[in-house]
PDB file of C-alpha atoms in Angstrom:
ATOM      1  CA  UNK A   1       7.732 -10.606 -13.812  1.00  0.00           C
ATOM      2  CA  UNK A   2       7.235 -11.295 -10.266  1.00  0.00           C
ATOM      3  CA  UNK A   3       6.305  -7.375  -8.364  1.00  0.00           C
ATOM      4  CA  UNK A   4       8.128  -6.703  -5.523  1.00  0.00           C
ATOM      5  CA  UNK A   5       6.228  -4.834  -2.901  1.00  0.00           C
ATOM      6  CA  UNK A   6       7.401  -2.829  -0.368  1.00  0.00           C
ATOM      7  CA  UNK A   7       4.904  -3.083   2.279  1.00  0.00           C
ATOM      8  CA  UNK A   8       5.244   0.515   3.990  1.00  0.00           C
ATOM      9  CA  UNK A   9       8.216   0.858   2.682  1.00  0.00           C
ATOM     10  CA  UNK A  10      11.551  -1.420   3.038  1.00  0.00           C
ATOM     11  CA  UNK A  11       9.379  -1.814   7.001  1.00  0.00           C
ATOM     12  CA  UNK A  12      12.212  -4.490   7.484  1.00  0.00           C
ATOM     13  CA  UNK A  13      15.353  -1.734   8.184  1.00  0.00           C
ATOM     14  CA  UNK A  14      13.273   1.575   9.001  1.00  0.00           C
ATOM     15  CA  UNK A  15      10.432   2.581  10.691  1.00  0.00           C
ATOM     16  CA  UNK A  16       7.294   2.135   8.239  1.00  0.00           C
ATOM     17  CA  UNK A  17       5.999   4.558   5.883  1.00  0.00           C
ATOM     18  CA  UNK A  18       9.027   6.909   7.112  1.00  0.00           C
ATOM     19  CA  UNK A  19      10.839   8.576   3.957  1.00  0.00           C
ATOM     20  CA  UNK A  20      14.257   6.331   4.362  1.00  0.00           C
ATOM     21  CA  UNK A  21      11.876   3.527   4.408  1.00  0.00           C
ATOM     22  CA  UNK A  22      10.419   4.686   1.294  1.00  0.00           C
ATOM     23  CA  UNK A  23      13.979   5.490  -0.156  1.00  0.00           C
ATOM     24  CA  UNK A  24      15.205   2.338   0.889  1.00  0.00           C
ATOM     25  CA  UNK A  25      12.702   0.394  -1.008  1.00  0.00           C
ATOM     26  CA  UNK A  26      13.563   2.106  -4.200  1.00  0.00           C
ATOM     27  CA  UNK A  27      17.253   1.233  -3.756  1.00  0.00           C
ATOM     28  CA  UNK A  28      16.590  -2.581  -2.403  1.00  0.00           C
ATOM     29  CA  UNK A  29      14.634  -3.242  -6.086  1.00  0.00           C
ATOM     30  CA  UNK A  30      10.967  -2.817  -5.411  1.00  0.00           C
ATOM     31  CA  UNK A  31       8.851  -2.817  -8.234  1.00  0.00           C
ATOM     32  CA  UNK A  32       6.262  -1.278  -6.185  1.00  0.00           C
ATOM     33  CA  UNK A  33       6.291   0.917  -2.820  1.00  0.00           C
ATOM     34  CA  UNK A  34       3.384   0.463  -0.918  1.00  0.00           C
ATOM     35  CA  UNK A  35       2.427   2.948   1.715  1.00  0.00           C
ATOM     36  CA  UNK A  36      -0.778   4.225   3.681  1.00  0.00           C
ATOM     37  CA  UNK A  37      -2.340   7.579   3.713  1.00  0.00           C
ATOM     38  CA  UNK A  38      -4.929   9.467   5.987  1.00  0.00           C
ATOM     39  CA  UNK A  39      -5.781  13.172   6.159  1.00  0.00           C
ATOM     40  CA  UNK A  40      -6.060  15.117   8.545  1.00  0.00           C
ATOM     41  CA  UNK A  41      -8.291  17.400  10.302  1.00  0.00           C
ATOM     42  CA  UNK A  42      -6.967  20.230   8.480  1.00  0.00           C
ATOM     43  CA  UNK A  43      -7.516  17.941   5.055  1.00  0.00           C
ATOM     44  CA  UNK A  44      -3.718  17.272   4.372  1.00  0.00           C
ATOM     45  CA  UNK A  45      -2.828  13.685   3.308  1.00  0.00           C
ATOM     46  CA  UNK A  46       0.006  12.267   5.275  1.00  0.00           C
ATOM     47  CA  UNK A  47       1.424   9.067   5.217  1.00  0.00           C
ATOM     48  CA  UNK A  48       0.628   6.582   8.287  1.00  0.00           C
ATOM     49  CA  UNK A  49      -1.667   3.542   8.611  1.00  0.00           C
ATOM     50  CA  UNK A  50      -3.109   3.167  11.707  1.00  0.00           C
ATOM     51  CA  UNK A  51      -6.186   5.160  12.942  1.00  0.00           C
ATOM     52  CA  UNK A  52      -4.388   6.820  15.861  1.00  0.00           C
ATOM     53  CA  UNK A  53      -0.467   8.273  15.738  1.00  0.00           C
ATOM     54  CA  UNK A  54      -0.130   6.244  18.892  1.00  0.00           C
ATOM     55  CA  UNK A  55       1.430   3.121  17.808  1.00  0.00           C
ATOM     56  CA  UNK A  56       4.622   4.807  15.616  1.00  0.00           C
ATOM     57  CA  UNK A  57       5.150   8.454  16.857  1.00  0.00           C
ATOM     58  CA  UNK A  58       5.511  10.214  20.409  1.00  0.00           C
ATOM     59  CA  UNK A  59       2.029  11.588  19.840  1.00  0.00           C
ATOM     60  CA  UNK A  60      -1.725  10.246  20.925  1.00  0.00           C
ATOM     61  CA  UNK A  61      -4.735  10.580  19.149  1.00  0.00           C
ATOM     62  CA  UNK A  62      -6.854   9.792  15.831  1.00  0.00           C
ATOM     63  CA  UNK A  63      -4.938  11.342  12.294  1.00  0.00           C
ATOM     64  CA  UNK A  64      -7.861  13.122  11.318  1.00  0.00           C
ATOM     65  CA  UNK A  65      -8.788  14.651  14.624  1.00  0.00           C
ATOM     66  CA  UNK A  66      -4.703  15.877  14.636  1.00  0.00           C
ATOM     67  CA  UNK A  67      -3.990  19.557  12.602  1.00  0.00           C
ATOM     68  CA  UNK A  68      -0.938  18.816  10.356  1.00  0.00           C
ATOM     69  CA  UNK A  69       1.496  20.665  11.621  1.00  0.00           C
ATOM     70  CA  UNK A  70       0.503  19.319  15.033  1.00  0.00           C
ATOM     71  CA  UNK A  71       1.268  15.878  13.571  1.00  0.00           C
ATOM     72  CA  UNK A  72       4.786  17.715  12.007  1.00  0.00           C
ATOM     73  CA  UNK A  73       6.070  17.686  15.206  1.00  0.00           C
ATOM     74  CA  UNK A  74       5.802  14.154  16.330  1.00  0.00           C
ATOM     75  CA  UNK A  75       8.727  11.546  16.331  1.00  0.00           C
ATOM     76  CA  UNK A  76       7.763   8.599  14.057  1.00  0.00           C
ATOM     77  CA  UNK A  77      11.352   7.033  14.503  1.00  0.00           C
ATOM     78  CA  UNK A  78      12.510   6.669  18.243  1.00  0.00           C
ATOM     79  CA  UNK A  79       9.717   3.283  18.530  1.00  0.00           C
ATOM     80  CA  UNK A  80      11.708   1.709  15.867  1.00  0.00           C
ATOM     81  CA  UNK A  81      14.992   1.977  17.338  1.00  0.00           C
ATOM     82  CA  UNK A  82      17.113   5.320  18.747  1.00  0.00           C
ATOM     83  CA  UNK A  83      18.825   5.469  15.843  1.00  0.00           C
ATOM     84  CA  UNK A  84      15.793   6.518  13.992  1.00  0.00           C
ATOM     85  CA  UNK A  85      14.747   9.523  16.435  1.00  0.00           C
ATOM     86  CA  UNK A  86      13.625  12.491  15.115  1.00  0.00           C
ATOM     87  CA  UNK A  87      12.227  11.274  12.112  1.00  0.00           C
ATOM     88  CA  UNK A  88       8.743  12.769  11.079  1.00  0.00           C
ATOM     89  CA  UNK A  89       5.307  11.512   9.533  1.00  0.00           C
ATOM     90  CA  UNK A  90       5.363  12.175   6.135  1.00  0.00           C
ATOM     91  CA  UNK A  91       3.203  14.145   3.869  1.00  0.00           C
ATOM     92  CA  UNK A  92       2.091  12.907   0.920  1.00  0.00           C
ATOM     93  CA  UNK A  93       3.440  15.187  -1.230  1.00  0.00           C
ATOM     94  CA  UNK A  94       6.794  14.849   0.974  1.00  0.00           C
ATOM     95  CA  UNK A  95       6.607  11.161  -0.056  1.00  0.00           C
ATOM     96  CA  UNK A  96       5.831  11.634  -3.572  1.00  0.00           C
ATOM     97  CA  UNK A  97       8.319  13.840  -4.599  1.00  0.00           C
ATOM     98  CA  UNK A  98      11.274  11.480  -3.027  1.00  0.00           C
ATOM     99  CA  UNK A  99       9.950   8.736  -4.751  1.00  0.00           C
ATOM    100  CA  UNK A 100       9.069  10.484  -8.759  1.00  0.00           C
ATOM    101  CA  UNK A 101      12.984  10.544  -9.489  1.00  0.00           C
ATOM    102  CA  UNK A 102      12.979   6.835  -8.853  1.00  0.00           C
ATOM    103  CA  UNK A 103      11.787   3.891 -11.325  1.00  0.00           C
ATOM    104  CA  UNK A 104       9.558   2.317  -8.732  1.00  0.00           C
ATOM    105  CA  UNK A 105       5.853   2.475  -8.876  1.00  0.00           C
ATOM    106  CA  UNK A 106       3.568   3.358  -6.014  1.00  0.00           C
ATOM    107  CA  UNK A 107       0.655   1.213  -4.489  1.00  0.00           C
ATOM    108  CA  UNK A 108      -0.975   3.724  -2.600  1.00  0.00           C
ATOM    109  CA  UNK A 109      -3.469   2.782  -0.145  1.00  0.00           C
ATOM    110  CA  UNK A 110      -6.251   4.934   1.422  1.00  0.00           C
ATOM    111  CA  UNK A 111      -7.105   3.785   4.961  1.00  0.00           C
ATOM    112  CA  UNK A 112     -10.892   4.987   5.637  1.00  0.00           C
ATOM    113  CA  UNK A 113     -13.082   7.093   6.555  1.00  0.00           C
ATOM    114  CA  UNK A 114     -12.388   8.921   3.381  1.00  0.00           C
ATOM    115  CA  UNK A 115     -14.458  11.519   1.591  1.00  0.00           C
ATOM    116  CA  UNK A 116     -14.995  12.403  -1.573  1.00  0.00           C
ATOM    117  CA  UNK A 117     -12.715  15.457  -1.004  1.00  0.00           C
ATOM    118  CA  UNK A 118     -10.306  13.754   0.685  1.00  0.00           C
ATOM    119  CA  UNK A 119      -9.571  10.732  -1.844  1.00  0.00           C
ATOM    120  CA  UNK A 120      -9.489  14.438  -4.305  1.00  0.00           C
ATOM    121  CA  UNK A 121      -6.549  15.812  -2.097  1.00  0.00           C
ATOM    122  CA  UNK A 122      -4.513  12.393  -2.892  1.00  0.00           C
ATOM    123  CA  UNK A 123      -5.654  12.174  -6.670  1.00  0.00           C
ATOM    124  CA  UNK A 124      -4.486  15.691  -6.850  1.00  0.00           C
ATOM    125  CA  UNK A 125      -1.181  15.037  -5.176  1.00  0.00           C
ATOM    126  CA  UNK A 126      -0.241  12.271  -7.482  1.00  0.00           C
ATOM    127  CA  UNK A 127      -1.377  14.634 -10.593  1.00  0.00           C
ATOM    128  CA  UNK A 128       0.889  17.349  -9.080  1.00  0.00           C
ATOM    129  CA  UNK A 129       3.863  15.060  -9.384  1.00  0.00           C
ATOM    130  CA  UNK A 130       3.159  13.518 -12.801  1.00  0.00           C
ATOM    131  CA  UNK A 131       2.212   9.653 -10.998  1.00  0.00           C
ATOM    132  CA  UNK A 132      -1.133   8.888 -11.383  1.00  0.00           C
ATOM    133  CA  UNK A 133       0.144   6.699 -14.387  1.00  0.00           C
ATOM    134  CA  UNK A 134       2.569   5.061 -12.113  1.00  0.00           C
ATOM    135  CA  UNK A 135       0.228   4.591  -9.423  1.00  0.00           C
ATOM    136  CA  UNK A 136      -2.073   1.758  -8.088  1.00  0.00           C
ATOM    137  CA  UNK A 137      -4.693   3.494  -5.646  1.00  0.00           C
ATOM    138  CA  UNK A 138      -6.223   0.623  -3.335  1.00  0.00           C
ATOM    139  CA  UNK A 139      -8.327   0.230  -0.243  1.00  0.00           C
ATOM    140  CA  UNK A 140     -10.294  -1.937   1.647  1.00  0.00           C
ATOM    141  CA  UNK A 141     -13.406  -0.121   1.260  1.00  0.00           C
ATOM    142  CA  UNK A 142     -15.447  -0.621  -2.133  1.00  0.00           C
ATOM    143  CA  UNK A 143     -16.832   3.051  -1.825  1.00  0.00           C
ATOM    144  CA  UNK A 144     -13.026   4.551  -1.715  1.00  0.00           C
ATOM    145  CA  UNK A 145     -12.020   2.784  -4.658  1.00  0.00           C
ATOM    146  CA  UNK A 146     -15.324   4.067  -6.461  1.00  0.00           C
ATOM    147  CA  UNK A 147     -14.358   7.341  -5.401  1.00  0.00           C
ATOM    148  CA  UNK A 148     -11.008   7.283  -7.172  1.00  0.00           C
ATOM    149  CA  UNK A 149     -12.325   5.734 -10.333  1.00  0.00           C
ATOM    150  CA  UNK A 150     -14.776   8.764 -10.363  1.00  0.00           C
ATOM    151  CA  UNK A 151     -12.627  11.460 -10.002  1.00  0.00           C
ATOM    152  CA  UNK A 152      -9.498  10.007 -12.257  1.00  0.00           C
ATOM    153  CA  UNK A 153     -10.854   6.940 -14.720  1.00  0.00           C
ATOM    154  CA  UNK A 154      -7.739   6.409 -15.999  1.00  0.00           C
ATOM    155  CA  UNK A 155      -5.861   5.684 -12.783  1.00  0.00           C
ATOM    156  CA  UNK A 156      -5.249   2.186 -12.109  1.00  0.00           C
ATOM    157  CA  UNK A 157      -6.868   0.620  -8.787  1.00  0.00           C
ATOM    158  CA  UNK A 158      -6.505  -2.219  -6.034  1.00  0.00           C
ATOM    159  CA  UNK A 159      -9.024  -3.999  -3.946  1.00  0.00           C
ATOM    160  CA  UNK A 160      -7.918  -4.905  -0.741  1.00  0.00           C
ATOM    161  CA  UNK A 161      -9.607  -7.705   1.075  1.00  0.00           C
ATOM    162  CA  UNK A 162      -9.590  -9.380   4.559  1.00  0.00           C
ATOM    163  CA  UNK A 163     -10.413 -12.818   2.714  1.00  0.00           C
ATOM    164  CA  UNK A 164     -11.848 -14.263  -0.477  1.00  0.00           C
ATOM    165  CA  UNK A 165     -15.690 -14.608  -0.625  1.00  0.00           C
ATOM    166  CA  UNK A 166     -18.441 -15.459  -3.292  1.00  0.00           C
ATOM    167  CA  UNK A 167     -18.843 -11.852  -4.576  1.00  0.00           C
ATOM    168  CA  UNK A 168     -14.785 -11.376  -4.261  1.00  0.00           C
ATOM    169  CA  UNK A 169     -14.562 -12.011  -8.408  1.00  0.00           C
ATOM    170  CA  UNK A 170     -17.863 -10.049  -9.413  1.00  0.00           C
ATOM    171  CA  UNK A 171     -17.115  -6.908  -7.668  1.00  0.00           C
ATOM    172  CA  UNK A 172     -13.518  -6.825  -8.905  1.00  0.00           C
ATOM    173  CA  UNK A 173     -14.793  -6.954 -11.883  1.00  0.00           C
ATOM    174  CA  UNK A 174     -17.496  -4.403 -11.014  1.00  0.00           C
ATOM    175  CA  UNK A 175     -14.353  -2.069  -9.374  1.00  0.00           C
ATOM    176  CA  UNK A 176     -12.433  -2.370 -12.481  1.00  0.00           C
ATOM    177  CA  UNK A 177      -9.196  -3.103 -10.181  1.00  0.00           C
ATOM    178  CA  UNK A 178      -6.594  -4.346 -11.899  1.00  0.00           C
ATOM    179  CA  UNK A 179      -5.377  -5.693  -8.618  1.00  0.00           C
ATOM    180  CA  UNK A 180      -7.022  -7.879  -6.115  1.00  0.00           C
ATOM    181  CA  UNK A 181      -4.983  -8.178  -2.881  1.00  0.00           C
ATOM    182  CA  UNK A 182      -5.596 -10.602   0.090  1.00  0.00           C
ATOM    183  CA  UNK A 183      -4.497 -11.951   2.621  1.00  0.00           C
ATOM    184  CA  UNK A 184      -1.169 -14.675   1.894  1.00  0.00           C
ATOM    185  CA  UNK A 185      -3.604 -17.545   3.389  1.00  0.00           C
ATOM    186  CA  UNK A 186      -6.587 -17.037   1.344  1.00  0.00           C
ATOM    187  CA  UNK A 187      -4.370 -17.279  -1.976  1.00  0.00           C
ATOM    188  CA  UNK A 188      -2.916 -20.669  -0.901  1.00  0.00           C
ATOM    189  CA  UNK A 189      -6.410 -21.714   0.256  1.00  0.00           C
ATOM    190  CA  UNK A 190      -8.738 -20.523  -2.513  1.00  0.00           C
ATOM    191  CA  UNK A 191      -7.239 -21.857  -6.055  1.00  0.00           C
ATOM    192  CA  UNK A 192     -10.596 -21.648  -7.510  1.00  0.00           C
ATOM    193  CA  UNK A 193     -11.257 -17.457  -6.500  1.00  0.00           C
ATOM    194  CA  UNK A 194      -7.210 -17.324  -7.857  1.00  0.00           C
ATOM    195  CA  UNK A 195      -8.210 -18.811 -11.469  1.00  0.00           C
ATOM    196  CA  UNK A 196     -11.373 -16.937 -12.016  1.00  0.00           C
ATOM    197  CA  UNK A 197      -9.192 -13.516 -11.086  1.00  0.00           C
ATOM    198  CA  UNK A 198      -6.670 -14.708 -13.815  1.00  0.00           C
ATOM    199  CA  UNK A 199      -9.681 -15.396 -16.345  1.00  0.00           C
ATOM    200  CA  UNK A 200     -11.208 -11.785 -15.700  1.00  0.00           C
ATOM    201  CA  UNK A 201      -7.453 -10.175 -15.983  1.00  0.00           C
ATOM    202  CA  UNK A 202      -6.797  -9.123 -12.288  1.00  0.00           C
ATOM    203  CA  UNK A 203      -3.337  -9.715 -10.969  1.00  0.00           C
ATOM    204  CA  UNK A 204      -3.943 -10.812  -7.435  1.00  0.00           C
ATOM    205  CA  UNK A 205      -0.431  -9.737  -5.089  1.00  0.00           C
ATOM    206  CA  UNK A 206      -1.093 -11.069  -1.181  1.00  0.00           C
ATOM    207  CA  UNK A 207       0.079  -9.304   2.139  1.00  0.00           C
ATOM    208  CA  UNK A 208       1.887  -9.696   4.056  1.00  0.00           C
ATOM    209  CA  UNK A 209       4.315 -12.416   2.446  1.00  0.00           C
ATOM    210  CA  UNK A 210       6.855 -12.271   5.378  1.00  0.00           C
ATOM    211  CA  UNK A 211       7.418 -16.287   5.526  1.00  0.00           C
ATOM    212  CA  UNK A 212       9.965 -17.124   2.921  1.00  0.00           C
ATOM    213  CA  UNK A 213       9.163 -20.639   2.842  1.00  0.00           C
ATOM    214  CA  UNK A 214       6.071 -19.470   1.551  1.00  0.00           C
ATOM    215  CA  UNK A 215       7.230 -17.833  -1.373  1.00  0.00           C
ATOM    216  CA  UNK A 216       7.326 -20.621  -3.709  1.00  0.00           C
ATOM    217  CA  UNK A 217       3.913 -21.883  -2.973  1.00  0.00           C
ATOM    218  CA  UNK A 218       2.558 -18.243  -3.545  1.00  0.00           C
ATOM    219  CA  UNK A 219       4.117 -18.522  -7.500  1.00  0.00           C
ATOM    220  CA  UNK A 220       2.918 -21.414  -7.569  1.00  0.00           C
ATOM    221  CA  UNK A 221      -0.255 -20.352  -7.136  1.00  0.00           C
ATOM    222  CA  UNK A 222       0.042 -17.660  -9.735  1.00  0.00           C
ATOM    223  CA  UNK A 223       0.478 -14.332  -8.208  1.00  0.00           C
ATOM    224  CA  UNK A 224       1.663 -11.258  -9.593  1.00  0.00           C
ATOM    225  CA  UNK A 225       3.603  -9.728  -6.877  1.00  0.00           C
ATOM    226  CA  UNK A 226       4.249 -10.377  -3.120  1.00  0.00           C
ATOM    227  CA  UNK A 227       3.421  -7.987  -0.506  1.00  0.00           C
ATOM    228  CA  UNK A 228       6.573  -8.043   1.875  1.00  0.00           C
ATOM    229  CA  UNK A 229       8.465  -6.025   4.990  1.00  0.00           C
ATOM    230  CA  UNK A 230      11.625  -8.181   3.173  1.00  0.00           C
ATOM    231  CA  UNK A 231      11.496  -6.531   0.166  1.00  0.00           C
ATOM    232  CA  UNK A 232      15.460  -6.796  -0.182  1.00  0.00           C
ATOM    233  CA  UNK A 233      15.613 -10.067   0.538  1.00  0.00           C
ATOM    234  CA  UNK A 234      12.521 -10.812  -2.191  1.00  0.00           C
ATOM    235  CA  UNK A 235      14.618  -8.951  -5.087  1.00  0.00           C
ATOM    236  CA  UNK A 236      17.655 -11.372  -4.454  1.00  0.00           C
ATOM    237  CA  UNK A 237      14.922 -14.486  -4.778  1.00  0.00           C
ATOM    238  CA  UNK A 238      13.431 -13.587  -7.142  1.00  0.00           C
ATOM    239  CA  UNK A 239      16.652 -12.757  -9.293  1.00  0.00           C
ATOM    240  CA  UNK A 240      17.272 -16.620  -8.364  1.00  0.00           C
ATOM    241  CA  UNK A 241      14.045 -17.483  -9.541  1.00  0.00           C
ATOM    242  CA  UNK A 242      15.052 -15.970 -12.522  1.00  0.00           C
ATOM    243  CA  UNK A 243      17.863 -17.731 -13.455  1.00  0.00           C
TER     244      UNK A 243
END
């Protein structure tokens, strides 16, 4: 089965890592909801990717330098469209708890800097809400993902990567990920990195898959899943593919 990943949510029709973009995902048939999470200065997870709230609320200033209910009151929806106003950065546990009732799983990603206790708050959450088994915790940073396999073994994990390298397959394997996941133009570019992933067991699933006419060269290639804002429109290809 190909996974369908909601990057940030369903990013396409609501303003990403938002709750209805979360909720939308679930209904559009993602196999996986992907969303980012920082704490902040006050050590609460929340879910938002870049460093600063300045891109996607009515805020300024860096997440973890931000107390969470300072962070409560910002609009996260207005930049997406006026129809959206009002709408709040999520907490983790806000997110997790609208998404347990659902059958998708989660591909959580922690941005960095993250501590040791702070990578605990998150593993914590998702034991709180009975998901670390339906969870994939990834990051681009080596040292986060060590910190999650250290404080919950059993819980699956992703490596992230900017591009394929010559010590891409050897610290995957040293990770334990069961997920590698670069960018869409190193998997069309590096068949040999792709086939020694696939001998070592790691399901590689590229961001950010946004160019349909890429789709069918990414199969090709042999991923397992497709990071995408279109996650809707993925679902009804890949039920074609199907067929």
């Amino acid at each position: 089965m190909l996974h369908r990943v909601a990057h940030r949510g369903y990013s396409a029709v609501a303003p990403e890592n938002t709750l209805p973009a979360l909720a939308a995902a679930a209904r559009a048939g993602a196999t996986f909801v992907e969303f980012d999470v920082r704490c902040t200065a006050d050590g609460v997870p929340v879910v938002i990717h870049d460093r600063t709230v300045d891109r996607t609320t009515s805020g300024s200033g860096r997440v973890w330098d931000l107390r969470a209910d300072e962070i409560a009151t910002l609009d996260a929806g207005s930049w997406f469209g006026p129809g959206h106003a009002g709408l709040r950065v999520p907490t983790l546990a806000e997110a997790l708890a609208l998404l347990q009732p659902t059958s998708a799983e989660i591909l959580l990603e922690i941005k960095p800097p993250a501590t040791l206790d702070e990578v605990k708050a998150v593993i914590a959450a998702l034991a709180e809400y009975d998901l670390l088994d339906r969870t994939v915790v990834q990051s681009f940073e080596a040292d986060v993902v060590r910190k999650a396999r250290q404080l919950a073994p059993e819980v699956r994990r992703g490596l992230l990567l900017f591009r394929f390298d010559a010590e891409t397959v050897e610290l995957c394997r040293e990770l334990g990920v069961t997920y590698c996941n670069p960018s869409v133009a190193d998997v069309l570019t590096g068949p040999d990195t792709m086939a020694a992933l696939t001998e070592v067991g790691v399901g590689v699933m590229p961001w950010t898959a946004n160019d349909l006419t890429r789709w069918r060269p990414l199969v090709d290639a042999g991923v397992a899943g497709l990071i995408t804002d279109y996650v809707g429109e993925l679902a009804g290809w890949a039920f074609d593919l199907a067929m």
